[in-house]
XYZ file of C-alpha atoms in Angstrom:
235
model
C 85.146 81.058 78.961
C 84.961 82.564 82.436
C 87.812 85.013 82.963
C 89.726 85.560 86.182
C 89.238 89.162 87.250
C 91.976 88.768 89.898
C 94.675 88.212 87.243
C 93.353 91.093 85.148
C 93.322 93.405 88.176
C 96.925 92.673 89.189
C 98.145 93.298 85.661
C 96.321 96.617 85.500
C 97.535 97.708 88.942
C 101.129 97.146 87.898
C 100.556 99.076 84.678
C 98.949 101.966 86.532
C 101.846 102.303 88.928
C 104.414 102.076 86.159
C 102.833 104.981 84.294
C 102.072 107.239 87.294
C 101.439 110.948 86.991
C 104.712 112.210 88.323
C 107.813 113.171 86.388
C 111.372 112.156 87.208
C 112.363 112.758 90.819
C 116.054 113.477 91.098
C 118.179 110.554 89.952
C 115.368 107.993 89.872
C 111.738 107.676 88.824
C 108.743 107.394 91.123
C 108.208 103.898 89.703
C 111.509 102.941 91.367
C 110.053 103.971 94.723
C 106.723 102.162 94.479
C 107.350 98.473 95.037
C 105.032 96.261 93.016
C 104.344 93.787 95.864
C 103.295 96.631 98.182
C 100.861 97.857 95.564
C 99.269 94.444 95.143
C 98.477 93.460 98.707
C 97.299 95.358 101.741
C 99.077 93.176 104.278
C 102.668 93.476 103.088
C 104.959 94.983 105.699
C 107.450 96.195 103.106
C 111.217 96.114 103.542
C 114.056 98.421 104.508
C 114.928 99.229 100.901
C 111.399 100.396 100.190
C 111.279 102.499 103.340
C 114.658 104.078 102.574
C 113.427 105.069 99.117
C 110.239 106.538 100.580
C 112.318 108.482 103.095
C 114.351 109.956 100.231
C 111.135 110.768 98.395
C 109.692 112.378 101.516
C 112.360 115.070 101.483
C 111.186 116.216 98.052
C 107.579 116.781 99.124
C 106.586 120.384 99.859
C 105.788 121.316 103.464
C 103.248 123.989 104.311
C 100.035 124.535 106.207
C 96.623 123.209 105.275
C 94.516 125.205 102.869
C 90.908 125.853 103.968
C 88.488 122.958 103.548
C 86.045 125.398 101.963
C 84.273 123.960 98.926
C 85.176 120.320 99.582
C 82.670 117.672 98.488
C 83.173 113.955 97.828
C 81.592 114.370 94.404
C 84.516 116.560 93.315
C 86.565 113.351 93.205
C 83.915 111.526 91.193
C 80.487 110.334 92.249
C 80.895 106.886 93.782
C 83.393 104.238 92.704
C 84.550 104.343 89.102
C 86.265 101.905 86.743
C 89.222 103.940 85.473
C 91.178 100.862 84.360
C 88.163 99.758 82.277
C 88.299 96.145 83.366
C 84.531 96.082 83.812
C 84.668 96.236 87.600
C 84.584 99.256 89.903
C 87.494 100.181 92.164
C 85.812 98.902 95.353
C 85.464 95.372 94.026
C 88.942 95.522 92.482
C 90.442 96.251 95.909
C 88.335 93.655 97.719
C 89.536 91.068 95.206
C 93.131 92.207 95.660
C 93.176 92.347 99.462
C 90.940 89.448 100.514
C 91.607 85.713 100.406
C 89.399 82.692 99.661
C 87.107 84.892 97.617
C 83.715 83.953 96.209
C 82.497 86.074 93.297
C 78.993 86.670 92.040
C 78.538 84.297 89.081
C 79.277 86.134 85.838
C 81.413 85.798 82.704
C 84.142 87.871 84.381
C 84.821 87.633 88.123
C 83.964 91.035 89.558
C 81.512 91.406 92.434
C 82.992 89.986 95.635
C 80.386 88.122 97.665
C 82.608 86.813 100.450
C 86.194 86.323 101.522
C 88.632 86.285 104.404
C 90.215 89.620 105.249
C 93.327 90.056 107.369
C 93.041 93.711 108.277
C 96.434 95.474 108.232
C 95.169 98.393 110.321
C 94.103 96.334 113.347
C 95.694 92.927 112.785
C 92.259 91.319 113.107
C 90.701 88.794 110.716
C 87.232 89.451 109.332
C 85.027 86.991 107.450
C 83.515 89.316 104.863
C 80.005 88.765 103.551
C 78.403 91.098 101.056
C 74.972 92.271 102.166
C 72.986 94.834 104.082
C 74.499 95.223 107.529
C 77.657 93.235 106.707
C 79.330 94.910 103.714
C 80.396 97.869 105.856
C 82.534 95.627 108.073
C 85.209 95.838 105.379
C 85.548 99.266 103.812
C 87.913 100.734 101.238
C 90.138 103.383 102.758
C 91.777 106.200 100.859
C 95.278 105.984 102.318
C 95.526 109.717 101.734
C 92.021 110.892 102.553
C 90.197 112.883 99.887
C 89.533 115.769 102.258
C 93.168 115.801 103.331
C 94.247 115.923 99.689
C 91.757 118.739 99.038
C 93.446 120.835 101.706
C 96.925 120.022 100.388
C 96.774 120.667 96.685
C 93.773 118.890 95.173
C 91.730 122.094 94.977
C 93.893 123.018 91.999
C 93.727 119.644 90.256
C 91.431 119.117 87.307
C 88.417 116.806 87.599
C 90.111 113.899 85.833
C 93.118 113.955 88.159
C 90.857 113.964 91.228
C 88.869 111.028 89.829
C 92.068 109.077 89.193
C 93.308 109.878 92.703
C 90.079 108.613 94.285
C 90.233 105.315 92.369
C 93.991 104.720 92.233
C 94.932 101.257 93.631
C 98.040 102.820 95.178
C 95.781 105.006 97.333
C 93.272 102.308 98.245
C 93.384 99.646 100.957
C 90.669 97.412 102.299
C 90.271 98.110 106.002
C 88.240 97.325 109.074
C 85.175 99.558 108.976
C 85.564 100.902 112.497
C 89.264 101.671 111.964
C 88.437 103.524 108.770
C 85.785 105.559 110.575
C 88.253 106.366 113.352
C 90.789 107.612 110.830
C 88.373 109.898 108.981
C 90.400 112.496 107.078
C 93.300 112.595 109.532
C 96.900 112.604 108.341
C 99.882 110.798 109.873
C 100.357 113.518 112.482
C 96.998 112.705 114.089
C 96.198 109.070 113.174
C 98.181 105.881 112.653
C 97.006 102.261 112.364
C 96.555 100.594 115.776
C 98.582 97.678 114.372
C 102.077 99.091 114.955
C 103.728 96.521 112.693
C 101.929 98.060 109.697
C 102.825 101.689 110.371
C 106.019 101.657 108.310
C 104.182 100.362 105.248
C 101.272 102.745 105.869
C 103.285 105.974 105.973
C 105.485 104.738 103.134
C 102.357 104.341 101.000
C 101.115 107.806 102.009
C 104.442 109.276 100.946
C 104.290 107.519 97.579
C 100.749 108.728 96.940
C 101.477 112.355 97.813
C 104.594 112.344 95.651
C 102.748 110.824 92.715
C 100.088 113.533 92.726
C 102.138 116.467 93.989
C 100.169 116.929 97.218
C 102.015 118.601 100.060
C 102.354 117.776 103.761
C 102.107 119.867 106.895
C 105.348 120.173 108.913
C 103.848 118.013 111.685
C 102.783 115.344 109.220
C 106.207 115.333 107.577
C 107.938 115.044 110.945
C 105.735 112.117 112.005
C 106.327 110.209 108.773
C 110.067 110.874 108.810
C 110.341 109.607 112.393
C 108.482 106.405 111.570
C 110.380 105.690 108.358
C 113.733 106.206 110.073
C 112.696 103.736 112.761
C 112.007 101.156 110.036
C 115.569 101.136 108.665
């Protein structure tokens, strides 16, 4: 029997978010702050309740300056995409399958490798017809909502290798995105880069807040101020 990798992926994403890596935060758990629908699709715009919870969570995140970028290397977060949920498919293909529509998979016993699909990019608002292949795969990239380099300068230097690998492959921290928008973002935080699609900014900074809280990464004062301003405007 051919298994649906999409169903498997959604189940595992929900399980990952329910477990988390963060202890109780005040009177509620982090799992109360991470809405399951927001974790399962890139294009959700969220709701006022979610944004209010993220705003409360934001106030519990440490604020201080960036640490030096000295010593940073992508490989410190794992070499390439991994399969931490052990569903037989790497994180890139998991996210493509989660965030694209009308997907065609490479024929196999378990749906895994995404060959094509329709992508409604939340960062730009544009629609991309994705095709896997040389010269076309890069049109849709997988963005780390909190960039690895940014995390390195805000706490990840002190994480162990396993935590960094989990961070780099965590569905909560991954969104499919337009390749050029992802390149424009680079390792910038919310103080210096926001999605051109203004209607997605509330959901974007809410997700960044959830990720940083989950892993205990801090924010700069400017970053915190920018996120707080946006979240308040969403209520």
